[in-house]
mmCIF file of C-alpha atoms in Angstrom:
data_model
loop_
_atom_site.group_PDB
_atom_site.id
_atom_site.type_symbol
_atom_site.label_atom_id
_atom_site.label_comp_id
_atom_site.label_asym_id
_atom_site.label_seq_id
_atom_site.Cartn_x
_atom_site.Cartn_y
_atom_site.Cartn_z
ATOM 1 C CA SER G 1 11.865 8.678 -1.899
ATOM 2 C CA ALA G 2 12.944 7.068 1.366
ATOM 3 C CA VAL G 3 14.595 3.661 1.531
ATOM 4 C CA ILE G 4 12.700 1.430 3.924
ATOM 5 C CA SER G 5 13.791 -1.930 5.286
ATOM 6 C CA GLN G 6 11.902 -4.459 7.368
ATOM 7 C CA LYS G 7 13.057 -7.337 9.541
ATOM 8 C CA PRO G 8 12.362 -10.181 9.381
ATOM 9 C CA SER G 9 11.420 -10.584 5.738
ATOM 10 C CA ARG G 10 9.448 -13.699 6.578
ATOM 11 C CA ASP G 11 8.814 -15.984 9.526
ATOM 12 C CA ILE G 12 6.923 -19.079 10.530
ATOM 13 C CA CYS G 13 5.596 -18.957 14.073
ATOM 14 C CA GLN G 14 3.635 -21.162 16.429
ATOM 15 C CA ARG G 15 0.246 -20.078 17.673
ATOM 16 C CA GLY G 16 0.259 -18.318 21.006
ATOM 17 C CA THR G 17 3.660 -16.729 20.461
ATOM 18 C CA SER G 18 4.499 -13.124 19.578
ATOM 19 C CA LEU G 19 6.594 -11.626 16.795
ATOM 20 C CA THR G 20 8.116 -8.164 16.635
ATOM 21 C CA ILE G 21 8.613 -6.636 13.202
ATOM 22 C CA GLN G 22 11.109 -3.833 12.726
ATOM 23 C CA CYS G 23 10.888 -1.000 10.223
ATOM 24 C CA GLN G 24 13.925 1.195 9.522
ATOM 25 C CA VAL G 25 13.970 4.303 7.304
ATOM 26 C CA ASP G 26 17.066 5.970 5.910
ATOM 27 C CA SER G 27 15.798 9.489 6.689
ATOM 28 C CA GLN G 28 13.775 11.184 9.404
ATOM 29 C CA VAL G 29 10.026 11.015 8.845
ATOM 30 C CA THR G 30 7.110 12.250 10.878
ATOM 31 C CA MET G 31 4.434 9.760 9.908
ATOM 32 C CA MET G 32 4.862 6.000 9.786
ATOM 33 C CA PHE G 33 2.088 3.543 9.110
ATOM 34 C CA TRP G 34 1.552 -0.182 9.598
ATOM 35 C CA TYR G 35 -0.644 -2.185 7.223
ATOM 36 C CA ARG G 36 -1.840 -5.766 7.063
ATOM 37 C CA GLN G 37 -2.398 -7.604 3.786
ATOM 38 C CA GLN G 38 -4.225 -10.863 4.299
ATOM 39 C CA PRO G 39 -3.805 -13.592 1.665
ATOM 40 C CA GLY G 40 -5.309 -12.492 -1.638
ATOM 41 C CA GLN G 41 -6.579 -9.262 -0.139
ATOM 42 C CA SER G 42 -5.847 -5.569 -0.327
ATOM 43 C CA LEU G 43 -4.121 -3.518 2.341
ATOM 44 C CA THR G 44 -5.766 -2.539 5.596
ATOM 45 C CA LEU G 45 -4.318 0.153 7.836
ATOM 46 C CA ILE G 46 -3.570 -1.102 11.340
ATOM 47 C CA ALA G 47 -2.272 2.084 12.929
ATOM 48 C CA THR G 48 -0.438 5.348 12.483
ATOM 49 C CA ALA G 49 2.737 5.806 14.500
ATOM 50 C CA ASN G 50 4.024 9.259 15.421
ATOM 51 C CA GLN G 51 7.268 9.756 17.280
ATOM 52 C CA GLY G 52 6.705 10.782 20.877
ATOM 53 C CA SER G 53 3.039 9.895 21.076
ATOM 54 C CA GLU G 54 0.804 6.860 21.277
ATOM 55 C CA ALA G 55 -0.054 5.127 18.037
ATOM 56 C CA THR G 56 -3.502 5.718 16.595
ATOM 57 C CA TYR G 57 -5.303 2.459 15.840
ATOM 58 C CA GLU G 58 -7.951 1.866 13.221
ATOM 59 C CA SER G 59 -11.271 0.234 13.943
ATOM 60 C CA GLY G 60 -10.834 -3.469 14.547
ATOM 61 C CA PHE G 61 -7.241 -3.225 15.752
ATOM 62 C CA VAL G 62 -6.254 -2.861 19.414
ATOM 63 C CA ILE G 63 -3.038 -2.032 21.200
ATOM 64 C CA ASP G 64 -2.997 -5.239 23.224
ATOM 65 C CA LYS G 65 -2.880 -7.311 20.049
ATOM 66 C CA PHE G 66 -0.668 -5.007 17.958
ATOM 67 C CA PRO G 67 1.551 -2.906 20.253
ATOM 68 C CA ILE G 68 3.631 -0.371 18.358
ATOM 69 C CA SER G 69 6.747 1.524 19.350
ATOM 70 C CA ARG G 70 8.157 4.651 17.715
ATOM 71 C CA PRO G 71 11.285 5.574 19.660
ATOM 72 C CA ASN G 72 12.715 7.985 17.064
ATOM 73 C CA LEU G 73 12.095 9.482 13.624
ATOM 74 C CA THR G 74 13.692 6.613 11.674
ATOM 75 C CA PHE G 75 12.462 3.463 13.414
ATOM 76 C CA SER G 76 9.288 1.693 14.473
ATOM 77 C CA THR G 77 8.254 -1.773 15.591
ATOM 78 C CA LEU G 78 4.978 -3.649 15.367
ATOM 79 C CA THR G 79 4.379 -6.665 17.582
ATOM 80 C CA VAL G 80 1.813 -9.284 16.674
ATOM 81 C CA SER G 81 0.843 -10.793 20.028
ATOM 82 C CA ASN G 82 -0.628 -14.152 20.974
ATOM 83 C CA MET G 83 -0.741 -15.179 17.349
ATOM 84 C CA SER G 84 -3.315 -17.414 15.709
ATOM 85 C CA PRO G 85 -3.419 -18.768 12.145
ATOM 86 C CA GLU G 86 -5.744 -15.867 11.267
ATOM 87 C CA ASP G 87 -2.780 -13.529 11.763
ATOM 88 C CA SER G 88 -0.990 -15.071 8.792
ATOM 89 C CA SER G 89 -0.515 -12.076 6.523
ATOM 90 C CA ILE G 90 1.986 -9.713 5.006
ATOM 91 C CA TYR G 91 2.719 -6.803 7.328
ATOM 92 C CA LEU G 92 3.982 -3.628 5.673
ATOM 93 C CA CYS G 93 5.257 -0.391 7.060
ATOM 94 C CA SER G 94 5.142 2.824 5.110
ATOM 95 C CA VAL G 95 6.272 6.410 5.531
ATOM 96 C CA GLU G 96 4.742 9.606 4.322
ATOM 97 C CA GLY G 97 6.650 11.789 1.902
ATOM 98 C CA GLN G 98 5.641 14.977 0.161
ATOM 99 C CA ARG G 99 1.989 15.570 -0.747
ATOM 100 C CA LYS G 100 0.811 12.666 1.374
ATOM 101 C CA THR G 101 2.583 10.134 -0.837
ATOM 102 C CA GLN G 102 3.307 6.916 1.055
ATOM 103 C CA TYR G 103 6.327 4.749 0.368
ATOM 104 C CA PHE G 104 6.333 1.133 1.446
ATOM 105 C CA GLY G 105 8.805 -1.297 2.850
ATOM 106 C CA PRO G 106 9.263 -4.779 1.358
ATOM 107 C CA GLY G 107 6.909 -6.380 3.861
ATOM 108 C CA THR G 108 7.155 -9.179 6.413
ATOM 109 C CA ARG G 109 5.501 -12.433 5.417
ATOM 110 C CA LEU G 110 4.141 -14.182 8.474
ATOM 111 C CA LEU G 111 2.786 -17.704 8.628
ATOM 112 C CA VAL G 112 1.264 -18.882 11.900
ATOM 113 C CA LEU G 113 0.869 -22.613 12.407
ATOM 114 C CA ALA O 1 -14.940 9.415 3.751
ATOM 115 C CA GLN O 2 -13.313 8.151 0.601
ATOM 116 C CA SER O 3 -13.500 4.844 -1.249
ATOM 117 C CA VAL O 4 -11.951 3.182 -4.273
ATOM 118 C CA THR O 5 -13.391 0.638 -6.682
ATOM 119 C CA GLN O 6 -11.223 -1.370 -9.049
ATOM 120 C CA LEU O 7 -13.233 -3.075 -11.762
ATOM 121 C CA GLY O 8 -11.883 -6.498 -12.605
ATOM 122 C CA SER O 9 -9.913 -8.459 -10.060
ATOM 123 C CA HIS O 10 -8.088 -10.253 -12.892
ATOM 124 C CA VAL O 11 -7.087 -8.834 -16.265
ATOM 125 C CA SER O 12 -5.254 -10.753 -18.984
ATOM 126 C CA VAL O 13 -3.622 -9.168 -22.002
ATOM 127 C CA SER O 14 -1.306 -10.403 -24.701
ATOM 128 C CA GLU O 15 2.256 -9.170 -24.808
ATOM 129 C CA GLY O 16 2.329 -5.966 -26.850
ATOM 130 C CA ALA O 17 -1.357 -5.224 -26.286
ATOM 131 C CA LEU O 18 -2.855 -2.225 -24.514
ATOM 132 C CA VAL O 19 -3.126 -2.437 -20.746
ATOM 133 C CA LEU O 20 -6.163 -0.761 -19.153
ATOM 134 C CA LEU O 21 -6.816 -1.115 -15.431
ATOM 135 C CA ARG O 22 -9.883 0.683 -14.127
ATOM 136 C CA CYS O 23 -10.197 2.706 -10.945
ATOM 137 C CA ASN O 24 -13.108 4.804 -9.744
ATOM 138 C CA TYR O 25 -13.098 6.774 -6.523
ATOM 139 C CA SER O 26 -15.542 8.449 -4.229
ATOM 140 C CA SER O 27 -14.466 11.543 -2.341
ATOM 141 C CA SER O 28 -16.229 14.553 -0.913
ATOM 142 C CA VAL O 29 -13.185 16.785 -1.383
ATOM 143 C CA PRO O 30 -10.460 16.940 -4.039
ATOM 144 C CA PRO O 31 -8.577 13.647 -3.851
ATOM 145 C CA TYR O 32 -4.980 12.643 -4.188
ATOM 146 C CA LEU O 33 -4.831 9.468 -6.281
ATOM 147 C CA PHE O 34 -2.143 6.814 -6.536
ATOM 148 C CA TRP O 35 -1.319 3.617 -8.377
ATOM 149 C CA TYR O 36 0.962 1.078 -6.742
ATOM 150 C CA VAL O 37 2.342 -2.177 -8.133
ATOM 151 C CA GLN O 38 3.185 -5.275 -6.131
ATOM 152 C CA TYR O 39 5.391 -7.888 -7.745
ATOM 153 C CA PRO O 40 5.345 -11.405 -6.309
ATOM 154 C CA ASN O 41 6.893 -11.597 -2.859
ATOM 155 C CA GLN O 42 7.650 -7.877 -2.793
ATOM 156 C CA GLY O 43 6.267 -4.753 -1.173
ATOM 157 C CA LEU O 44 4.361 -1.965 -2.910
ATOM 158 C CA GLN O 45 6.090 0.296 -5.385
ATOM 159 C CA LEU O 46 4.657 3.668 -6.364
ATOM 160 C CA LEU O 47 3.863 3.764 -10.084
ATOM 161 C CA LEU O 48 2.429 7.266 -10.340
ATOM 162 C CA LYS O 49 0.317 9.809 -8.519
ATOM 163 C CA TYR O 50 -2.040 12.702 -9.084
ATOM 164 C CA THR O 51 -2.152 15.514 -6.558
ATOM 165 C CA THR O 52 -2.761 18.774 -8.404
ATOM 166 C CA GLY O 53 -2.039 20.235 -11.812
ATOM 167 C CA ALA O 54 -1.936 18.258 -15.043
ATOM 168 C CA THR O 55 -4.598 15.584 -15.121
ATOM 169 C CA LEU O 56 -2.547 13.198 -17.277
ATOM 170 C CA VAL O 57 0.286 11.837 -15.190
ATOM 171 C CA LYS O 58 3.126 9.662 -16.346
ATOM 172 C CA GLY O 59 4.790 7.104 -14.152
ATOM 173 C CA ILE O 60 7.511 4.533 -14.247
ATOM 174 C CA ASN O 61 7.762 1.639 -16.686
ATOM 175 C CA GLY O 62 5.693 3.418 -19.367
ATOM 176 C CA PHE O 63 2.478 3.622 -17.359
ATOM 177 C CA GLU O 64 0.230 6.659 -17.277
ATOM 178 C CA ALA O 65 -3.140 7.585 -15.789
ATOM 179 C CA GLU O 66 -5.633 10.350 -16.345
ATOM 180 C CA PHE O 67 -7.633 12.021 -13.589
ATOM 181 C CA LYS O 68 -11.184 12.619 -14.839
ATOM 182 C CA LYS O 69 -13.164 14.492 -12.245
ATOM 183 C CA SER O 70 -16.449 14.292 -14.177
ATOM 184 C CA GLU O 71 -16.173 10.503 -14.292
ATOM 185 C CA THR O 72 -14.527 10.156 -10.855
ATOM 186 C CA SER O 73 -11.980 7.903 -12.524
ATOM 187 C CA PHE O 74 -8.226 7.378 -12.535
ATOM 188 C CA HIS O 75 -7.639 4.533 -14.978
ATOM 189 C CA LEU O 76 -4.142 3.163 -15.523
ATOM 190 C CA THR O 77 -2.901 2.506 -19.052
ATOM 191 C CA LYS O 78 0.174 1.307 -20.891
ATOM 192 C CA PRO O 79 0.293 1.172 -24.691
ATOM 193 C CA SER O 80 2.193 -2.088 -24.977
ATOM 194 C CA ALA O 81 2.297 -4.773 -22.309
ATOM 195 C CA HIS O 82 5.510 -6.535 -21.401
ATOM 196 C CA MET O 83 5.872 -9.860 -19.665
ATOM 197 C CA SER O 84 7.536 -8.073 -16.751
ATOM 198 C CA ASP O 85 4.324 -6.080 -16.136
ATOM 199 C CA ALA O 86 2.636 -9.139 -14.643
ATOM 200 C CA ALA O 87 1.848 -8.134 -11.069
ATOM 201 C CA GLU O 88 -0.894 -6.929 -8.716
ATOM 202 C CA TYR O 89 -1.921 -3.309 -9.155
ATOM 203 C CA PHE O 90 -3.579 -1.221 -6.468
ATOM 204 C CA CYS O 91 -5.342 2.094 -6.837
ATOM 205 C CA ALA O 92 -5.465 4.261 -3.712
ATOM 206 C CA VAL O 93 -6.957 7.576 -2.647
ATOM 207 C CA THR O 94 -6.395 10.035 0.128
ATOM 208 C CA LEU O 95 -7.995 13.377 0.777
ATOM 209 C CA SER O 96 -6.154 16.574 -0.019
ATOM 210 C CA GLY O 97 -7.134 17.966 3.389
ATOM 211 C CA SER O 98 -5.724 17.078 6.752
ATOM 212 C CA ALA O 99 -6.641 13.406 6.739
ATOM 213 C CA ARG O 100 -3.736 11.103 6.010
ATOM 214 C CA GLN O 101 -5.468 7.779 5.668
ATOM 215 C CA LEU O 102 -4.738 6.044 2.387
ATOM 216 C CA THR O 103 -7.648 3.914 1.185
ATOM 217 C CA PHE O 104 -6.831 1.082 -1.195
ATOM 218 C CA GLY O 105 -8.874 -0.630 -3.842
ATOM 219 C CA SER O 106 -9.173 -4.392 -3.860
ATOM 220 C CA GLY O 107 -6.436 -4.792 -6.456
ATOM 221 C CA THR O 108 -6.203 -6.084 -10.021
ATOM 222 C CA GLN O 109 -4.001 -9.014 -10.933
ATOM 223 C CA LEU O 110 -2.512 -8.440 -14.379
ATOM 224 C CA THR O 111 -1.467 -11.462 -16.412
ATOM 225 C CA VAL O 112 0.518 -10.976 -19.607
ATOM 226 C CA LEU O 113 0.221 -13.791 -22.119
ATOM 227 C CA PRO O 114 3.039 -14.587 -24.559
#
């Protein structure tokens, strides 16, 4: 399975600011995904990021709030824009391996004050 | 569309006892099924998966799960719980067709009592 790292691992931010989360994979992958895990909740898919094309967002998530970049096959970023306390969550990236198996990064724990 | 139901948001077992975490799915086509574990302050780790073939699948840390199509279930078991098994467990499903979306259950928090 791929080794996935995320930066930062955690952050505390002020409302109204933006945070960019980085996801790095040790091998080339086609599909990368970004998830949100709100406190005490399960995972919700934010968007799917393919290299060379626009990200595909799930219902309830928009590009203006969660812009995503995918400049190459090993890297992606997710920006959480104009943050509010409701954005306090764990943000996880994942990659797709064989047979649609997804492997997850360690997550970024975000607290918005 | 697919969905996953995990019965019991919290399960407590004694150390050495059987662990049984329940997962039922709904899918209109043959599913791929997964169990992930999340330890405190960590990301998700794949425990095991069913895609095709043998319906009883073995994973890491002594866990196993059985795909039962007639019951639309994929329950996770471990014969003897260890203190280190305390974590949140998520069942997930995706379709075996072209769709890639992974749908997660609500999670089960496992507590292991000494």
